[in-house]
Coordinates of C-alpha atoms and ligand atoms in Angstrom, one line a residue:
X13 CA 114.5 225.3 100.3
X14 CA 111.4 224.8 102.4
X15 CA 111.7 221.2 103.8
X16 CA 108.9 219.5 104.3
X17 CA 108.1 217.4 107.0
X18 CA 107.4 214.4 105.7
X19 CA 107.0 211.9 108.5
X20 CA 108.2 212.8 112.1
X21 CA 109.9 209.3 112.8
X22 CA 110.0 205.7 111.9
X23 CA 106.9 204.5 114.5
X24 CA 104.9 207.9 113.0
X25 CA 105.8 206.3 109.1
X26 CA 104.4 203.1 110.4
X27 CA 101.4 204.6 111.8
X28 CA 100.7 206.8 109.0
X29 CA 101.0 204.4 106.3
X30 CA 99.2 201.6 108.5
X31 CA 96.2 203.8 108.4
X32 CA 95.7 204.1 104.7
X33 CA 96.5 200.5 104.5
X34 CA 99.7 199.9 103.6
X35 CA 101.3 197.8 106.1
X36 CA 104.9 198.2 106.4
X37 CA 107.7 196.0 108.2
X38 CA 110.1 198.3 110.1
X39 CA 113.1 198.4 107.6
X40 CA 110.2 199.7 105.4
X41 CA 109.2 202.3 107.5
X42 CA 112.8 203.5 109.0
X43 CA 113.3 204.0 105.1
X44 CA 110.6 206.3 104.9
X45 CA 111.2 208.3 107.8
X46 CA 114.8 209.0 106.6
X47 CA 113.8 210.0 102.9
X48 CA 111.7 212.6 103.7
X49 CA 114.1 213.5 106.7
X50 CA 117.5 213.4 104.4
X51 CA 115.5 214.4 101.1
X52 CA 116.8 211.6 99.5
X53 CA 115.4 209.7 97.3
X54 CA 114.6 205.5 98.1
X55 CA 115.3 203.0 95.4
X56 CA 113.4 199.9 96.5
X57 CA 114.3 196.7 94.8
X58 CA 112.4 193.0 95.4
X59 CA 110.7 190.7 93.4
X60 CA 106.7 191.6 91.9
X61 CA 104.2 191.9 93.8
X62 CA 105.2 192.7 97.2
X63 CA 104.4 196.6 97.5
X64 CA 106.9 198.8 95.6
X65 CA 104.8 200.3 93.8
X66 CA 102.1 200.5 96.3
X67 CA 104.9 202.4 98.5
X68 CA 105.4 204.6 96.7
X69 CA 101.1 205.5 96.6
X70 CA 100.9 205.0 100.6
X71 CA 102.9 207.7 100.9
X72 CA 101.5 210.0 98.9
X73 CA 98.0 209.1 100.8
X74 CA 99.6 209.4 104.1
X75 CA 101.1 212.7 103.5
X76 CA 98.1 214.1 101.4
X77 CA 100.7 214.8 98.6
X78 CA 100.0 214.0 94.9
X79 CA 101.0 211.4 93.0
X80 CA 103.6 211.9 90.3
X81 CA 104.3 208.5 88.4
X82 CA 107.1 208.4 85.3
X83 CA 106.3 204.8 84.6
X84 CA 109.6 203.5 82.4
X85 CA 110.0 201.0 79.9
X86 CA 112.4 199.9 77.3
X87 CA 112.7 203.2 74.5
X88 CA 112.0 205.3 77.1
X89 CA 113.1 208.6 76.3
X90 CA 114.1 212.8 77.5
X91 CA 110.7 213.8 75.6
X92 CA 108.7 211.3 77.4
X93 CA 110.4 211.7 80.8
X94 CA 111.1 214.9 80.9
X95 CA 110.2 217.5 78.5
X96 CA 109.7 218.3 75.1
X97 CA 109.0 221.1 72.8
X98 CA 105.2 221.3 71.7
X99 CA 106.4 221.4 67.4
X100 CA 102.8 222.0 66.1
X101 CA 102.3 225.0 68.0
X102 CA 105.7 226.2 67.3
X103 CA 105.1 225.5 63.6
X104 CA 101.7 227.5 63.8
X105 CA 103.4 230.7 65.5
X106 CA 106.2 230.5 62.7
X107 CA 103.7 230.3 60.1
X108 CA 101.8 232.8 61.5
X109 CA 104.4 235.7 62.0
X110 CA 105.7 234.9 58.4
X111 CA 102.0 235.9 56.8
X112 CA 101.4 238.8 59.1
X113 CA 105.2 239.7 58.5
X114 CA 105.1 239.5 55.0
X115 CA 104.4 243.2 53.4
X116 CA 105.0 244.5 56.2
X117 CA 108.2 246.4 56.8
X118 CA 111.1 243.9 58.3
X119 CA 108.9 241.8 60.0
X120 CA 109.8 239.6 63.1
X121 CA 113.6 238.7 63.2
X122 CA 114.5 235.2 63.7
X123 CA 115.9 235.5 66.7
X124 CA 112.4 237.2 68.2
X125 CA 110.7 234.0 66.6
X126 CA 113.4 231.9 68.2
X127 CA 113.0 233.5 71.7
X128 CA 109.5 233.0 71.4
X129 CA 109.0 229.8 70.5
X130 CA 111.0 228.5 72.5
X131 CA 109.9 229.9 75.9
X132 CA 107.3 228.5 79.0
X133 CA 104.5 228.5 76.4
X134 CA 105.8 226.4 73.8
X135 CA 107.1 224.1 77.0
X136 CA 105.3 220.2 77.3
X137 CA 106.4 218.8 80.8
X138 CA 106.8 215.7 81.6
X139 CA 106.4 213.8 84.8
X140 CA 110.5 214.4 85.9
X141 CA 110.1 218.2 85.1
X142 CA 106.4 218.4 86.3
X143 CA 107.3 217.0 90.0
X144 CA 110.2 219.7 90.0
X145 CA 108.2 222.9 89.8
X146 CA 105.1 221.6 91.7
X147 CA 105.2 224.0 95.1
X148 CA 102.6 221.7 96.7
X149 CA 103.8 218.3 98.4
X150 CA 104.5 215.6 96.0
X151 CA 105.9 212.2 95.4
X152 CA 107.5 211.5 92.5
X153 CA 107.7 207.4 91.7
X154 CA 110.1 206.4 89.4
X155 CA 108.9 202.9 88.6
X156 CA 110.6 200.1 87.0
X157 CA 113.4 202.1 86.5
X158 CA 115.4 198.8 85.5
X159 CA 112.9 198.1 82.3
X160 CA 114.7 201.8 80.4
X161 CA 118.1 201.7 78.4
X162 CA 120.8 203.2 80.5
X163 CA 121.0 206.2 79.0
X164 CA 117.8 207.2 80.9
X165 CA 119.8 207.0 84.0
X166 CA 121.6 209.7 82.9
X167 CA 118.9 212.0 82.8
X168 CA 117.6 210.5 86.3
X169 CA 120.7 211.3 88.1
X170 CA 120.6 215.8 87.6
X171 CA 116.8 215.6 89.2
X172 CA 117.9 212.8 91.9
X173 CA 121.0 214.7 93.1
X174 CA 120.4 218.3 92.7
X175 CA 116.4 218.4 92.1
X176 CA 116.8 220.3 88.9
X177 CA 116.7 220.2 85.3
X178 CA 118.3 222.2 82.8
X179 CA 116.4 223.5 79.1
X180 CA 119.4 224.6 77.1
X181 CA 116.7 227.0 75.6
X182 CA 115.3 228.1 79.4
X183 CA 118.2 227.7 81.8
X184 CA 118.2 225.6 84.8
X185 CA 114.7 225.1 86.5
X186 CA 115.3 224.0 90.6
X187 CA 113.0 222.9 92.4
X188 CA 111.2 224.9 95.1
X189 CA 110.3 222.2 97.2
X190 CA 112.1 218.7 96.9
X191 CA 109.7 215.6 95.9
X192 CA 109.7 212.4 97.6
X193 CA 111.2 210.4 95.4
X194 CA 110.8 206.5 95.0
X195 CA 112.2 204.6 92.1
X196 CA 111.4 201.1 92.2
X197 CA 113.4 197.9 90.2
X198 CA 112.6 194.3 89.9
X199 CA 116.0 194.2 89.5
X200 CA 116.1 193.1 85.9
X201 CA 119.5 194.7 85.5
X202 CA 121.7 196.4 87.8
X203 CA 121.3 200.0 88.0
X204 CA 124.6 201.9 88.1
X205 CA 126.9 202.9 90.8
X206 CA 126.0 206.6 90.2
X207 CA 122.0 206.3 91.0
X208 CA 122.6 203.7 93.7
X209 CA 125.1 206.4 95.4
X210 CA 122.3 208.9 95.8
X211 CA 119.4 206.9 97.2
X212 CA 118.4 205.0 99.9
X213 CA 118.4 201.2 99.4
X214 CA 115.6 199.3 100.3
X215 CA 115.3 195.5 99.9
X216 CA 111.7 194.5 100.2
X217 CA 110.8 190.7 100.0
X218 CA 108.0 188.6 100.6
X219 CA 106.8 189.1 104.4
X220 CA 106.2 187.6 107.6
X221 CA 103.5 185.3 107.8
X222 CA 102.0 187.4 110.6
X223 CA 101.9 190.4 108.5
X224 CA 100.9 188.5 105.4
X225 CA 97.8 187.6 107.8
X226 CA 97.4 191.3 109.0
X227 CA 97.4 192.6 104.9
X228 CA 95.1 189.9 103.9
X229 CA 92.9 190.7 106.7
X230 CA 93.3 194.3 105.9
X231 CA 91.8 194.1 101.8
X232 CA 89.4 190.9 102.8
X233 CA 87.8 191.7 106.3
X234 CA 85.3 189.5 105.6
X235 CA 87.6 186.3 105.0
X236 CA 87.3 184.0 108.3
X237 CA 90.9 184.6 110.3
X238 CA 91.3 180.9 110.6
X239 CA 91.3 180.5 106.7
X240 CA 93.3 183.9 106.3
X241 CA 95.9 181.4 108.6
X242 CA 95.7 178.7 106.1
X243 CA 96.0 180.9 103.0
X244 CA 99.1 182.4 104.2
X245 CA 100.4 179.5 105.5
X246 CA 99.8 177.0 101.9
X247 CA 100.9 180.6 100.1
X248 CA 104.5 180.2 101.9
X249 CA 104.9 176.8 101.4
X250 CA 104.3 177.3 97.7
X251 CA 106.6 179.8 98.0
X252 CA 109.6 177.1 98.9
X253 CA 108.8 175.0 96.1
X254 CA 111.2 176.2 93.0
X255 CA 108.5 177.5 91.1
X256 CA 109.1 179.8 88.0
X257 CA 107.1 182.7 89.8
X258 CA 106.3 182.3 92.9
X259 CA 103.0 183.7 94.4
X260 CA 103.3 187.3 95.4
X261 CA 101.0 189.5 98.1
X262 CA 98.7 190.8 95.5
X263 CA 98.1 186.9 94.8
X264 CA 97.6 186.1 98.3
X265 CA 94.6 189.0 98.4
X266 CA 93.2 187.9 95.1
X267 CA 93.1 184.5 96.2
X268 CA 91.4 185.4 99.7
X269 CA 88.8 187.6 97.6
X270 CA 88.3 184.4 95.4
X271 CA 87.5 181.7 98.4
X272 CA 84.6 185.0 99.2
X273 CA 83.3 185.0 95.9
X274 CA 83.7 181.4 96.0
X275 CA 81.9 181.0 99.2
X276 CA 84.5 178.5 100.4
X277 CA 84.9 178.5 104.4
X278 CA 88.6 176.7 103.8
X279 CA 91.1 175.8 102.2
X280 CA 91.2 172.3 101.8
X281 CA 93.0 170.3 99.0
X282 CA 90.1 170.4 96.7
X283 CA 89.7 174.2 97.4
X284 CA 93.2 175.1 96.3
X285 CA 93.1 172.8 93.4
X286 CA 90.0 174.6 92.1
X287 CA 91.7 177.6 92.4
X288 CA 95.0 177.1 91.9
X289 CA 94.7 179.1 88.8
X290 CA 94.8 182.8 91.2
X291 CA 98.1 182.3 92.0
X292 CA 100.1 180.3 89.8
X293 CA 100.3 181.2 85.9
X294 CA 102.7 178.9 84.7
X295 CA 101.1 175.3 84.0
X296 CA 104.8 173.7 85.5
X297 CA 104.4 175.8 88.5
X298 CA 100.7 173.9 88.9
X299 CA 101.7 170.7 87.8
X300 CA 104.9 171.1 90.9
X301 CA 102.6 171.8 93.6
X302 CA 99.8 169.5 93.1
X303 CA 102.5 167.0 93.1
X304 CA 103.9 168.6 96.2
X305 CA 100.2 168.9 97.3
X306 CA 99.7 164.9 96.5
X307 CA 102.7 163.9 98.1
X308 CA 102.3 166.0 101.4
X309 CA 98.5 165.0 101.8
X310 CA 97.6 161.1 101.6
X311 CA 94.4 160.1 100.3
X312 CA 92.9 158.9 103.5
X313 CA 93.6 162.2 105.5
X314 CA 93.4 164.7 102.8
X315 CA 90.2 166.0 103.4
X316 CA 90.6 166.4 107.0
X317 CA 94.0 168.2 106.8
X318 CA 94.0 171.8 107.5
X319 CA 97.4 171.5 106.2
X320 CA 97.4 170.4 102.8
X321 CA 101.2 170.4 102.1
X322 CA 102.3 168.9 105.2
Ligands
ATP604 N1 102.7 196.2 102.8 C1 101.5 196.1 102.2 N2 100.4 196.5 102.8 C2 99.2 196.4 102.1 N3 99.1 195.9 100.9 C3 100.1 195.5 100.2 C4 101.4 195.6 100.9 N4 102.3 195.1 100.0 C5 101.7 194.8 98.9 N5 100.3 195.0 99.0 C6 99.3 194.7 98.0 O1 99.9 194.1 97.0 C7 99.6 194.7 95.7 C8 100.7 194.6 94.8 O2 101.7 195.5 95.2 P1 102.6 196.4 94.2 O3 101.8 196.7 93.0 O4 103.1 197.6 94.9 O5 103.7 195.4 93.8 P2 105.1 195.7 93.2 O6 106.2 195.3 94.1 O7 105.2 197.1 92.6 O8 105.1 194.6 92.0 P3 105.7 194.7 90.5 O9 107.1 194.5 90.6 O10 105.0 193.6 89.8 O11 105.3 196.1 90.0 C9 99.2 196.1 96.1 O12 98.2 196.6 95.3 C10 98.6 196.0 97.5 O13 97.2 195.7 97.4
MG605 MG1 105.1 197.8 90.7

């Protein structure tokens, strides 16, 4: 097994990933570090939006590895995630050694056809296969692993612990150098005991205001700091209110690349009620924080307040 060095330590996963533009907390990055370290793969569960599936992509940029990406969903099946047998073609070959067979003396045996058509050629490979035989650097993202019946767990589990799959028809295919493997979850339903044993867990959640800030900053440079501090700051306090869904990262950044496109130079109550719309998308998650807007910014200071929910 040639074992790839993935990243070198936590501070050089921080680095790395930092300079593609995925900023990671240190939790994040420690996880990284040991995955490609142990080979194992990282199952990272958290609510949407707050860079699972991004992870998964910043590592692949960061390590110059491609991209492997079994997305999963409900009916989610072997043929689609792993392999299946290409019928048509099959059919053609069977037709066509019967008619060039036929007059001639015994023609192809059964077991010749069988052997045949069911061999590499005949072979449609799916992303769980596919990031098996690559011999080039790859990450493999399993994502929303939780949305697939649990069956498809079973199939998960042979590639996640012994980085192989078996074709009844082919024997078992190993692979020659390990992926790094991400699955992510929203958490939906619980995965079983079995996949959890052979991953790393990572928890992400919504982050610190400072790095909020520093990944706003990071997709809108041209967003003015001060209202970048604002943003963040009304974004969290949103955030506390029991909304339905709250606003995630990738609403934060669409919401700084709306006051640009906006031309808006802050976030004052009128600004967010125009644009409340980029981060809530549930009219009683609106209607709760204009109230909470109303009632934390009186009339007579409301369009001085920096602050508008406090
Ligand atoms: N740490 C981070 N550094 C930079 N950008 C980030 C970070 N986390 C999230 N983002 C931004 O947020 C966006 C959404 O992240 P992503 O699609 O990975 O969310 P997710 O957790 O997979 O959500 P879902 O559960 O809805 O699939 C990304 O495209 C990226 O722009
Ligand atoms: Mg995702």
């Amino acid at each position: 097994m040639s074992a790839t060095a993935w990243f070198s330590s936590p501070a050089d996963a921080l680095e790395r990933l930092g300079a593609t533009g995925y900023l990671a907390d240190e939790a994040t990055a420690t996880t990284a570090f040991l995955a490609g370290a142990l080979e194992k793969p990282v199952l990272v569960e958290g609510p949407a939006g707050v860079g699972k599936t991004e992870l998964a992509k910043a590592v692949a940029r960061a390590t110059d590895a491609e991209l492997v990406r079994l997305q999963c969903y409900e009916g989610l099946d072997e043929a689609r995630a792993l392999y299946e047998w290409n019928y048509k073609k099959q059919l053609l070959r069977i037709q066509a050694s019967q008619s060039l067979g036929q007059g001639a003396e015994g023609g192809a045996s059964w077991e010749d056809a069988h052997d045949e058509i069911f061999s590499e050629e005949f072979l449609l490979s799916r992303p769980l296969l596919t990031a098996i035989r690559r011999d080039r650097p790859t990450v493999l993202l399993i994502d929303e692993v939780d949305k697939t019946d649990v069956e498809v767990e079973g199939l998960l589990l042979e590639v996640l612990s012994d980085f192989q799959v078996t074709i009844p028809e082919l024997g078992t295919i190993t692979a020659v150098r390990r992926p790094f493997v991400v699955l992510t979850s929203n958490a939906a339903r619980e995965l079983s005991e079995a996949v959890k044993r052979r991953c790393l867990y990572l928890h992400l959640d919504y982050p610190s205001a400072q790095r909020e800030r520093e990944i706003v900053s990071r997709h809108v440079p041209d967003l003015d700091e001060g209202v970048v501090g604002q943003l963040v700051d009304v974004v969290a306090r949103l955030r506390e209110l029991e909304l339905k869904k709250a606003p995630s990262i990738a609403e934060s950044v669409d919401w700084a690349r709306t006051l640009i496109a906006l031309q808006r130079d802050t976030l004052d109550a009128a600004a967010i009620d125009a644009t409340l719309g980029v981060v809530l998308k549930h009219v009683s998650d609106q209607e709760r924080a204009r109230r909470a807007l109303r009632d934390a910014s009186p009339r007579n200071s409301s369009t001085t307040s920096a602050h508008p929910f406090r």
